[in-house]
mmCIF file of C-alpha atoms in Angstrom:
data_model
loop_
_atom_site.group_PDB
_atom_site.id
_atom_site.type_symbol
_atom_site.label_atom_id
_atom_site.label_comp_id
_atom_site.label_asym_id
_atom_site.label_seq_id
_atom_site.Cartn_x
_atom_site.Cartn_y
_atom_site.Cartn_z
ATOM 1 C CA MET B 1 43.321 80.355 -5.200
ATOM 2 C CA LYS B 2 43.378 84.094 -5.114
ATOM 3 C CA GLN B 3 40.114 84.069 -3.171
ATOM 4 C CA GLN B 4 41.524 81.694 -0.536
ATOM 5 C CA LEU B 5 44.611 83.899 -0.123
ATOM 6 C CA LEU B 6 42.369 86.883 0.448
ATOM 7 C CA LEU B 7 40.342 84.964 3.042
ATOM 8 C CA LEU B 8 43.533 83.958 4.897
ATOM 9 C CA LEU B 9 44.731 87.515 4.821
ATOM 10 C CA PHE B 10 41.378 88.620 6.148
ATOM 11 C CA CYS B 11 41.636 86.215 9.075
ATOM 12 C CA LEU B 12 45.128 87.409 9.896
ATOM 13 C CA LEU B 13 44.261 91.051 9.695
ATOM 14 C CA SER B 14 41.038 90.670 11.645
ATOM 15 C CA SER B 15 43.131 89.619 14.660
ATOM 16 C CA VAL B 16 44.615 93.098 14.759
ATOM 17 C CA SER B 17 41.495 95.039 13.919
ATOM 18 C CA TRP B 18 41.229 96.244 17.559
ATOM 19 C CA ALA B 19 44.369 98.294 17.096
ATOM 20 C CA GLN B 20 42.967 100.063 14.121
ATOM 21 C CA GLU B 21 39.704 100.635 15.944
ATOM 22 C CA GLN B 22 41.731 102.549 18.506
ATOM 23 C CA ASP B 23 42.817 104.909 15.706
ATOM 24 C CA GLY B 24 39.332 105.294 14.128
ATOM 25 C CA ASP B 25 40.023 103.175 10.957
ATOM 26 C CA SER B 26 36.903 100.935 11.155
ATOM 27 C CA LEU B 27 35.430 102.463 7.938
ATOM 28 C CA SER B 28 38.427 101.351 5.864
ATOM 29 C CA TRP B 29 37.946 97.783 6.938
ATOM 30 C CA ALA B 30 34.250 98.043 5.993
ATOM 31 C CA ASP B 31 35.145 99.335 2.509
ATOM 32 C CA ALA B 32 37.474 96.423 1.966
ATOM 33 C CA ALA B 33 34.743 94.013 3.026
ATOM 34 C CA LYS B 34 32.285 95.576 0.597
ATOM 35 C CA GLU B 35 34.746 95.308 -2.276
ATOM 36 C CA LEU B 36 35.306 91.658 -1.416
ATOM 37 C CA GLN B 37 31.558 90.925 -1.371
ATOM 38 C CA ALA B 38 31.115 92.766 -4.654
ATOM 39 C CA GLY B 39 33.699 90.528 -6.275
ATOM 40 C CA HIS B 40 36.214 93.273 -6.781
ATOM 41 C CA TYR B 41 39.051 91.178 -5.579
ATOM 42 C CA ASP B 42 41.867 93.362 -6.775
ATOM 43 C CA GLU B 43 40.508 96.429 -5.050
ATOM 44 C CA ALA B 44 39.728 94.412 -1.932
ATOM 45 C CA CYS B 45 43.224 92.905 -1.966
ATOM 46 C CA SER B 46 44.775 96.329 -2.358
ATOM 47 C CA LEU B 47 42.710 97.712 0.504
ATOM 48 C CA TYR B 48 43.582 94.756 2.743
ATOM 49 C CA ILE B 49 47.271 95.149 1.920
ATOM 50 C CA ASP B 50 47.124 98.818 2.843
ATOM 51 C CA LEU B 51 45.191 98.022 5.990
ATOM 52 C CA SER B 52 47.667 95.240 6.809
ATOM 53 C CA ASN B 53 50.612 97.555 6.408
ATOM 54 C CA HIS B 54 48.859 100.133 8.517
ATOM 55 C CA ALA B 55 48.065 97.477 11.164
ATOM 56 C CA ILE B 56 51.657 96.283 11.145
ATOM 57 C CA SER B 57 52.965 99.797 11.607
ATOM 58 C CA THR B 58 50.405 100.341 14.342
ATOM 59 C CA PHE B 59 51.511 97.118 16.102
ATOM 60 C CA GLN B 60 55.118 98.121 15.732
ATOM 61 C CA GLU B 61 54.368 101.489 17.212
ATOM 62 C CA ILE B 62 52.385 99.896 20.057
ATOM 63 C CA ASN B 63 55.092 97.313 20.624
ATOM 64 C CA SER B 64 57.778 99.973 20.581
ATOM 65 C CA ARG B 65 55.811 101.973 23.136
ATOM 66 C CA GLU B 66 55.327 98.864 25.319
ATOM 67 C CA VAL B 67 59.012 97.986 24.967
ATOM 68 C CA LYS B 68 59.901 101.522 25.865
ATOM 69 C CA ASP B 69 57.536 101.365 28.843
ATOM 70 C CA LEU B 70 59.077 98.044 29.858
ATOM 71 C CA ARG B 71 62.541 99.529 29.540
ATOM 72 C CA ASN B 72 61.475 102.492 31.607
ATOM 73 C CA GLU B 73 59.970 100.176 34.244
ATOM 74 C CA TYR B 74 63.115 98.055 34.152
ATOM 75 C CA SER B 75 65.278 101.148 34.543
ATOM 76 C CA ILE B 76 63.137 102.298 37.465
ATOM 77 C CA ASP B 77 63.305 98.832 39.043
ATOM 78 C CA GLU B 78 67.049 98.738 38.516
ATOM 79 C CA VAL B 79 67.422 102.135 40.146
ATOM 80 C CA LEU B 80 65.239 100.995 43.032
ATOM 81 C CA LEU B 81 67.243 97.811 43.309
ATOM 82 C CA GLN B 82 70.520 99.738 43.346
ATOM 83 C CA ARG B 83 69.112 102.128 45.903
ATOM 84 C CA ASN B 84 67.902 99.216 48.051
ATOM 85 C CA LEU B 85 71.315 97.588 47.789
ATOM 86 C CA HIS B 86 72.947 100.886 48.705
ATOM 87 C CA GLN B 87 70.572 101.306 51.644
ATOM 88 C CA SER B 88 71.223 97.702 52.697
ATOM 89 C CA ARG B 89 74.993 98.278 52.612
ATOM 90 C CA LEU B 90 74.561 101.558 54.470
ATOM 91 C CA LEU B 91 72.361 99.887 57.100
ATOM 92 C CA LYS B 92 74.884 97.091 57.486
ATOM 93 C CA LEU B 93 77.667 99.641 57.934
ATOM 94 C CA VAL B 94 75.531 101.473 60.499
ATOM 95 C CA TRP B 95 74.960 98.217 62.422
ATOM 96 C CA ILE B 96 78.667 97.362 62.309
ATOM 97 C CA ALA B 97 79.633 100.876 63.399
ATOM 98 C CA GLY B 98 77.013 100.747 66.166
ATOM 99 C CA ALA B 99 78.290 97.365 67.375
ATOM 100 C CA ILE B 100 81.856 98.706 67.388
ATOM 101 C CA LEU B 101 80.774 101.804 69.300
ATOM 102 C CA VAL B 102 78.830 99.712 71.819
ATOM 103 C CA GLY B 103 81.852 97.433 72.237
ATOM 104 C CA LEU B 104 84.135 100.425 72.725
ATOM 105 C CA PHE B 105 81.661 101.904 75.201
ATOM 106 C CA ILE B 106 81.540 98.656 77.185
ATOM 107 C CA ILE B 107 85.339 98.376 77.149
ATOM 108 C CA CYS B 108 85.705 102.014 78.223
ATOM 109 C CA PHE B 109 83.067 101.528 80.924
ATOM 110 C CA PHE B 110 84.793 98.537 82.481
ATOM 111 C CA TYR B 111 88.216 100.180 82.074
ATOM 112 C CA ILE B 112 87.028 103.351 83.802
ATOM 113 C CA ARG B 113 85.310 101.260 86.470
ATOM 114 C CA ARG B 114 88.501 99.279 87.072
ATOM 115 C CA GLN B 115 90.558 102.474 87.190
ATOM 116 C CA ASN B 116 88.064 103.965 89.654
ATOM 117 C CA LYS B 117 88.402 100.876 91.852
ATOM 118 C CA LEU B 118 92.188 101.106 91.687
ATOM 119 C CA LEU B 119 91.979 104.812 92.430
ATOM 120 C CA ALA B 120 89.619 104.192 95.363
ATOM 121 C CA ARG B 121 91.955 101.479 96.654
ATOM 122 C CA SER B 122 94.920 103.810 96.277
ATOM 123 C CA ARG B 123 93.027 106.497 98.137
ATOM 124 C CA GLU B 124 92.179 104.041 100.915
ATOM 125 C CA GLU B 125 95.822 102.984 101.156
ATOM 126 C CA LEU B 126 96.871 106.625 101.094
ATOM 127 C CA ASP B 127 94.345 107.488 103.806
ATOM 128 C CA ARG B 128 95.522 104.488 105.821
ATOM 129 C CA ALA B 129 99.151 105.517 105.396
ATOM 130 C CA LYS B 130 98.227 109.094 106.270
ATOM 131 C CA SER B 131 96.369 107.888 109.357
ATOM 132 C CA LEU B 132 99.334 105.729 110.375
ATOM 133 C CA ALA B 133 101.683 108.650 109.814
ATOM 134 C CA GLU B 134 99.451 110.929 111.885
ATOM 135 C CA ASP B 135 99.227 108.283 114.618
ATOM 136 C CA SER B 136 102.989 107.870 114.471
ATOM 137 C CA ILE B 137 103.504 111.621 114.804
ATOM 138 C CA ARG B 138 100.935 111.738 117.595
ATOM 139 C CA ASN B 139 102.581 108.804 119.395
ATOM 140 C CA LYS B 140 105.976 110.368 118.933
ATOM 141 C CA SER B 141 104.757 113.638 120.407
ATOM 142 C CA LEU B 142 103.077 111.823 123.291
ATOM 143 C CA PHE B 143 106.158 109.699 123.824
ATOM 144 C CA LEU B 144 108.480 112.695 123.964
ATOM 145 C CA SER B 145 106.058 114.597 126.182
ATOM 146 C CA ASN B 146 105.517 111.697 128.570
ATOM 147 C CA MET B 147 109.119 110.605 128.680
ATOM 148 C CA SER B 148 110.414 114.136 129.233
ATOM 149 C CA HIS B 149 108.047 114.465 132.177
ATOM 150 C CA GLU B 150 108.401 110.945 133.545
ATOM 151 C CA ILE B 151 112.187 110.862 133.293
ATOM 152 C CA LYS B 152 112.636 114.373 134.622
ATOM 153 C CA THR B 153 110.780 113.582 137.872
ATOM 154 C CA PRO B 154 112.974 110.670 139.052
ATOM 155 C CA LEU B 155 116.152 112.340 137.757
ATOM 156 C CA ASN B 156 115.384 115.494 139.726
ATOM 157 C CA ALA B 157 114.776 113.367 142.818
ATOM 158 C CA LEU B 158 117.998 111.438 142.280
ATOM 159 C CA SER B 159 119.972 114.631 141.752
ATOM 160 C CA GLY B 160 118.408 116.435 144.706
ATOM 161 C CA PHE B 161 118.657 113.689 147.289
ATOM 162 C CA ALA B 162 122.131 112.665 146.115
ATOM 163 C CA GLU B 163 123.193 116.234 146.837
ATOM 164 C CA VAL B 164 121.563 116.025 150.294
ATOM 165 C CA LEU B 165 123.637 112.916 151.059
ATOM 166 C CA THR B 166 126.818 114.877 150.385
ATOM 167 C CA MET B 167 125.902 117.613 152.841
ATOM 168 C CA PRO B 168 127.857 117.468 156.133
ATOM 169 C CA GLY B 169 126.079 117.012 159.438
ATOM 170 C CA ILE B 170 123.016 115.039 158.344
ATOM 171 C CA ASP B 171 121.749 112.406 160.764
ATOM 172 C CA GLU B 172 121.432 108.694 160.076
ATOM 173 C CA GLY B 173 117.622 108.824 159.775
ATOM 174 C CA THR B 174 117.768 111.485 157.080
ATOM 175 C CA ARG B 175 120.469 109.545 155.270
ATOM 176 C CA ASN B 176 118.358 106.353 155.294
ATOM 177 C CA GLN B 177 115.306 108.266 154.070
ATOM 178 C CA CYS B 178 117.322 109.765 151.221
ATOM 179 C CA ASN B 179 118.648 106.328 150.301
ATOM 180 C CA GLU B 180 115.105 104.928 150.152
ATOM 181 C CA ILE B 181 113.932 107.776 147.918
ATOM 182 C CA ILE B 182 116.956 107.392 145.667
ATOM 183 C CA GLN B 183 116.357 103.630 145.432
ATOM 184 C CA LEU B 184 112.639 104.130 144.678
ATOM 185 C CA ASN B 185 113.297 106.661 141.923
ATOM 186 C CA SER B 186 116.062 104.511 140.467
ATOM 187 C CA GLU B 187 113.639 101.600 140.196
ATOM 188 C CA LEU B 188 111.033 103.914 138.666
ATOM 189 C CA LEU B 189 113.506 105.176 136.091
ATOM 190 C CA LEU B 190 114.568 101.613 135.288
ATOM 191 C CA LYS B 191 110.932 100.598 134.825
ATOM 192 C CA LEU B 192 110.340 103.479 132.411
ATOM 193 C CA ILE B 193 113.324 102.429 130.338
ATOM 194 C CA ASN B 194 112.234 98.777 130.398
ATOM 195 C CA ASP B 195 108.745 99.753 129.221
ATOM 196 C CA VAL B 196 110.208 101.591 126.243
ATOM 197 C CA ILE B 197 112.442 98.622 125.410
ATOM 198 C CA ASP B 198 109.536 96.188 125.743
ATOM 199 C CA ILE B 199 107.206 98.157 123.494
ATOM 200 C CA SER B 200 109.881 98.308 120.789
ATOM 201 C CA CYS B 201 110.884 94.633 121.097
ATOM 202 C CA LEU B 202 107.316 93.319 121.122
ATOM 203 C CA ASP B 203 106.625 95.093 117.848
ATOM 204 C CA ILE B 204 109.206 92.927 116.090
ATOM 205 C CA ALA B 205 107.222 90.212 114.276
ATOM 206 C CA ASN B 206 109.955 87.541 114.377
ATOM 207 C CA MET B 207 110.699 87.921 118.080
ATOM 208 C CA LYS B 208 110.684 84.505 119.790
ATOM 209 C CA PHE B 209 109.248 83.820 123.218
ATOM 210 C CA ASN B 210 110.854 81.309 125.562
ATOM 211 C CA ILE B 211 107.973 78.863 125.930
ATOM 212 C CA LYS B 212 108.117 76.196 128.630
ATOM 213 C CA PRO B 213 105.769 74.560 131.169
ATOM 214 C CA CYS B 214 104.708 76.796 134.041
ATOM 215 C CA GLU B 215 102.714 76.146 137.214
ATOM 216 C CA ALA B 216 100.370 79.151 137.178
ATOM 217 C CA VAL B 217 99.014 78.921 140.761
ATOM 218 C CA SER B 218 102.439 79.203 142.393
ATOM 219 C CA LEU B 219 103.451 81.938 139.930
ATOM 220 C CA CYS B 220 100.405 84.038 140.921
ATOM 221 C CA ARG B 221 101.138 83.544 144.634
ATOM 222 C CA ASN B 222 104.760 84.668 144.200
ATOM 223 C CA VAL B 223 103.719 87.782 142.234
ATOM 224 C CA VAL B 224 101.147 88.795 144.897
ATOM 225 C CA LYS B 225 103.634 88.155 147.703
ATOM 226 C CA THR B 226 106.308 90.280 145.989
ATOM 227 C CA LEU B 227 104.001 93.222 145.292
ATOM 228 C CA SER B 228 102.475 93.116 148.786
ATOM 229 C CA SER B 229 105.904 93.773 150.262
ATOM 230 C CA ILE B 230 106.658 96.812 148.096
ATOM 231 C CA LYS B 231 103.202 98.283 147.498
ATOM 232 C CA GLN B 232 102.671 102.025 147.947
ATOM 233 C CA THR B 233 98.998 101.840 148.839
ATOM 234 C CA ASP B 234 96.840 100.881 151.802
ATOM 235 C CA ALA B 235 94.812 98.507 149.629
ATOM 236 C CA GLU B 236 95.283 94.796 150.303
ATOM 237 C CA ILE B 237 96.518 92.603 147.445
ATOM 238 C CA LEU B 238 94.863 89.167 147.419
ATOM 239 C CA PHE B 239 95.040 85.997 145.357
ATOM 240 C CA GLU B 240 92.006 83.731 144.877
ATOM 241 C CA THR B 241 91.640 80.407 143.073
ATOM 242 C CA ASP B 242 89.727 77.151 143.384
ATOM 243 C CA LEU B 243 92.513 75.278 141.626
ATOM 244 C CA SER B 244 95.203 73.390 143.495
ATOM 245 C CA SER B 245 97.534 73.656 140.483
ATOM 246 C CA LEU B 246 97.376 74.549 136.814
ATOM 247 C CA GLU B 247 100.130 73.862 134.324
ATOM 248 C CA LEU B 248 100.301 75.778 131.046
ATOM 249 C CA ASP B 249 102.836 76.470 128.308
ATOM 250 C CA THR B 250 103.994 80.076 128.417
ATOM 251 C CA ASP B 251 106.887 82.475 128.643
ATOM 252 C CA ILE B 252 107.168 82.699 132.436
ATOM 253 C CA GLU B 253 108.908 86.077 132.494
ATOM 254 C CA ARG B 254 106.407 87.634 130.087
ATOM 255 C CA LEU B 255 103.392 86.246 131.953
ATOM 256 C CA GLN B 256 104.855 87.493 135.251
ATOM 257 C CA GLN B 257 105.451 90.902 133.663
ATOM 258 C CA LEU B 258 101.828 90.984 132.472
ATOM 259 C CA LEU B 259 100.486 90.205 135.949
ATOM 260 C CA ILE B 260 102.782 92.739 137.625
ATOM 261 C CA ASN B 261 101.749 95.484 135.160
ATOM 262 C CA LEU B 262 98.060 94.889 135.858
ATOM 263 C CA LEU B 263 98.522 94.776 139.637
ATOM 264 C CA VAL B 264 100.800 97.840 139.737
ATOM 265 C CA ASN B 265 98.366 99.709 137.548
ATOM 266 C CA ALA B 266 95.591 98.842 140.020
ATOM 267 C CA THR B 267 97.641 100.106 142.996
ATOM 268 C CA LYS B 268 97.933 103.550 141.383
ATOM 269 C CA PHE B 269 94.170 104.085 141.504
ATOM 270 C CA THR B 270 93.208 102.074 144.585
ATOM 271 C CA LYS B 271 94.223 103.917 147.737
ATOM 272 C CA GLU B 272 92.273 101.568 150.003
ATOM 273 C CA GLY B 273 90.144 98.466 149.781
ATOM 274 C CA THR B 274 91.311 95.365 147.939
ATOM 275 C CA ILE B 275 93.081 94.346 144.750
ATOM 276 C CA THR B 276 92.318 90.741 143.861
ATOM 277 C CA LEU B 277 94.109 88.485 141.405
ATOM 278 C CA ARG B 278 91.927 85.488 140.516
ATOM 279 C CA LEU B 279 92.806 82.370 138.496
ATOM 280 C CA GLU B 280 90.169 79.966 137.126
ATOM 281 C CA MET B 281 89.276 77.831 134.131
ATOM 282 C CA ALA B 282 87.203 79.551 131.432
ATOM 283 C CA ASP B 283 84.335 77.880 129.562
ATOM 284 C CA THR B 284 86.576 77.708 126.491
ATOM 285 C CA GLY B 285 89.013 75.377 128.269
ATOM 286 C CA LYS B 286 91.625 78.109 128.722
ATOM 287 C CA ALA B 287 93.087 79.632 131.837
ATOM 288 C CA GLN B 288 91.385 82.892 132.849
ATOM 289 C CA PHE B 289 93.147 85.536 134.928
ATOM 290 C CA SER B 290 91.448 88.615 136.334
ATOM 291 C CA VAL B 291 92.622 91.618 138.371
ATOM 292 C CA THR B 292 89.796 93.344 140.260
ATOM 293 C CA ASP B 293 90.162 96.477 142.376
ATOM 294 C CA THR B 294 87.880 98.730 144.408
ATOM 295 C CA GLY B 295 89.436 101.958 143.175
ATOM 296 C CA CYS B 296 88.061 104.888 141.201
ATOM 297 C CA GLY B 297 87.314 102.783 138.098
ATOM 298 C CA ILE B 298 87.579 103.742 134.446
ATOM 299 C CA PRO B 299 84.879 105.821 132.703
ATOM 300 C CA LEU B 300 83.070 104.036 129.866
ATOM 301 C CA GLU B 301 84.122 106.635 127.302
ATOM 302 C CA LYS B 302 87.810 105.866 128.035
ATOM 303 C CA GLN B 303 87.556 102.073 128.185
ATOM 304 C CA ALA B 304 87.674 101.684 124.405
ATOM 305 C CA ARG B 305 91.085 103.414 124.223
ATOM 306 C CA ILE B 306 92.616 102.190 127.456
ATOM 307 C CA PHE B 307 94.910 99.699 125.646
ATOM 308 C CA GLU B 308 96.291 102.284 123.218
ATOM 309 C CA ARG B 309 99.864 103.459 123.600
ATOM 310 C CA PHE B 310 100.506 106.450 125.834
ATOM 311 C CA GLU B 311 96.867 106.457 126.917
ATOM 312 C CA LYS B 312 96.653 107.484 130.582
ATOM 313 C CA LEU B 313 93.600 107.592 132.818
ATOM 314 C CA ASP B 314 95.124 110.359 134.898
ATOM 315 C CA GLU B 315 97.657 112.634 133.192
ATOM 316 C CA LYS B 316 99.082 113.565 136.588
ATOM 317 C CA ALA B 317 99.739 109.956 137.567
ATOM 318 C CA GLN B 318 103.244 108.544 137.279
ATOM 319 C CA GLY B 319 103.872 106.330 134.247
ATOM 320 C CA THR B 320 104.327 106.335 130.472
ATOM 321 C CA GLY B 321 100.919 105.003 129.502
ATOM 322 C CA LEU B 322 102.584 101.927 127.963
ATOM 323 C CA GLY B 323 101.773 99.315 130.629
ATOM 324 C CA LEU B 324 98.374 98.144 129.333
ATOM 325 C CA SER B 325 99.568 98.330 125.730
ATOM 326 C CA ILE B 326 102.472 96.035 126.649
ATOM 327 C CA CYS B 327 100.062 93.668 128.404
ATOM 328 C CA GLN B 328 97.915 93.442 125.270
ATOM 329 C CA LEU B 329 100.935 92.778 123.050
ATOM 330 C CA ILE B 330 102.203 90.025 125.342
ATOM 331 C CA ILE B 331 98.920 88.138 125.664
ATOM 332 C CA LYS B 332 98.216 88.424 121.921
ATOM 333 C CA ARG B 333 101.598 86.875 121.171
ATOM 334 C CA LEU B 334 100.825 84.092 123.655
ATOM 335 C CA GLY B 335 97.576 83.267 121.823
ATOM 336 C CA GLY B 336 95.160 84.829 124.290
ATOM 337 C CA ASP B 337 93.114 87.991 124.653
ATOM 338 C CA ILE B 338 92.591 90.754 127.205
ATOM 339 C CA TRP B 339 89.712 93.119 127.898
ATOM 340 C CA ILE B 340 88.177 95.315 130.573
ATOM 341 C CA ASP B 341 84.944 94.163 132.200
ATOM 342 C CA SER B 342 82.521 97.008 131.481
ATOM 343 C CA GLN B 343 79.827 95.411 133.671
ATOM 344 C CA TYR B 344 81.890 95.793 136.851
ATOM 345 C CA THR B 345 81.164 99.170 138.500
ATOM 346 C CA GLN B 346 82.812 98.882 141.950
ATOM 347 C CA GLY B 347 86.194 99.831 140.508
ATOM 348 C CA SER B 348 87.854 98.213 137.522
ATOM 349 C CA ARG B 349 88.376 94.624 136.431
ATOM 350 C CA PHE B 350 90.829 93.457 133.779
ATOM 351 C CA VAL B 351 90.414 89.922 132.405
ATOM 352 C CA PHE B 352 92.665 87.910 130.114
ATOM 353 C CA ILE B 353 92.646 84.320 128.908
ATOM 354 C CA HIS B 354 95.690 82.156 128.218
ATOM 355 C CA PRO B 355 95.765 78.850 126.291
ATOM 356 C CA LEU B 356 96.979 75.815 128.187
ATOM 357 C CA LYS B 357 99.041 74.568 125.229
ATOM 358 C CA GLN B 358 100.860 76.543 122.560
ATOM 359 C CA GLU B 359 100.021 75.191 119.107
ATOM 360 C CA VAL B 360 102.863 77.120 117.465
ATOM 361 C CA ARG B 361 106.091 77.971 119.202
ATOM 362 C CA LEU B 362 106.522 81.749 119.318
#
């Protein structure tokens, strides 16, 4: 029984012999084996017990070192894990902060862009208002300049020739001549005042025109007949049309005023030759009027501004420079359009179209 116990102990201790070999104790194990073979069981048992205790302590030391190494590795892994978690949180915070900054940048970009657009629009409106104010000041200056000159001329004539009429001893011929001059300048002064009234009234958006049917052919004939009797030029005023009659909806007084303005304007610059008013149907199905003269014509560089207020072809010529502007306002309100024919070079030709029916009452 004692021998079997020793054999079992030998088997158990042989499993850890490698640890003792690491420490150089292989001779002790050999001595124990020799004692066992020699039959000295007590000595062999004592040696094996000592070797077993030594092996156990060696295993404990090895295990403690391994446990310590494992703990160290675990501590290192835990530190790495904590650092990775910290880095992950930091990276997440960086991404969130970056997204917020990008969002703020985008918001600021579109806000600044919108403000720039509003600022540009405000500048445009300011420039437009400034331009209108400058035009208004310019028109006011031109108006005062023109009116002071245009009104002074007929008033001086009226005053001078009225004084002549009061002088004793003048003959009947001189008296009649003075009356004619006074009458002519009175009509001129009245026309100047009417032009100013017209240009102010036509600017009112809610002004109503008196629209009713009008026979245009007879109206044109009457206008030409009237002007032919009072013209102050050697040019002949003619009316041409291939139409026997043409009825259209219009303001008769305004259309007559438009025609008279164009014809009178032509007489100022046509000393001889012909001034022709023509009525026909345009390709658009509207009535087309044209006034053609053989006068001095209008230079191309001035044609673009000829319809502006106070614009005069000849600064020395009588008039306010409002006639063509009034014509444009009238025909626009009647639903038509007016322009100067730049292709005509034998003088000047003004053309305007007028609808046959008014879709909306003015």
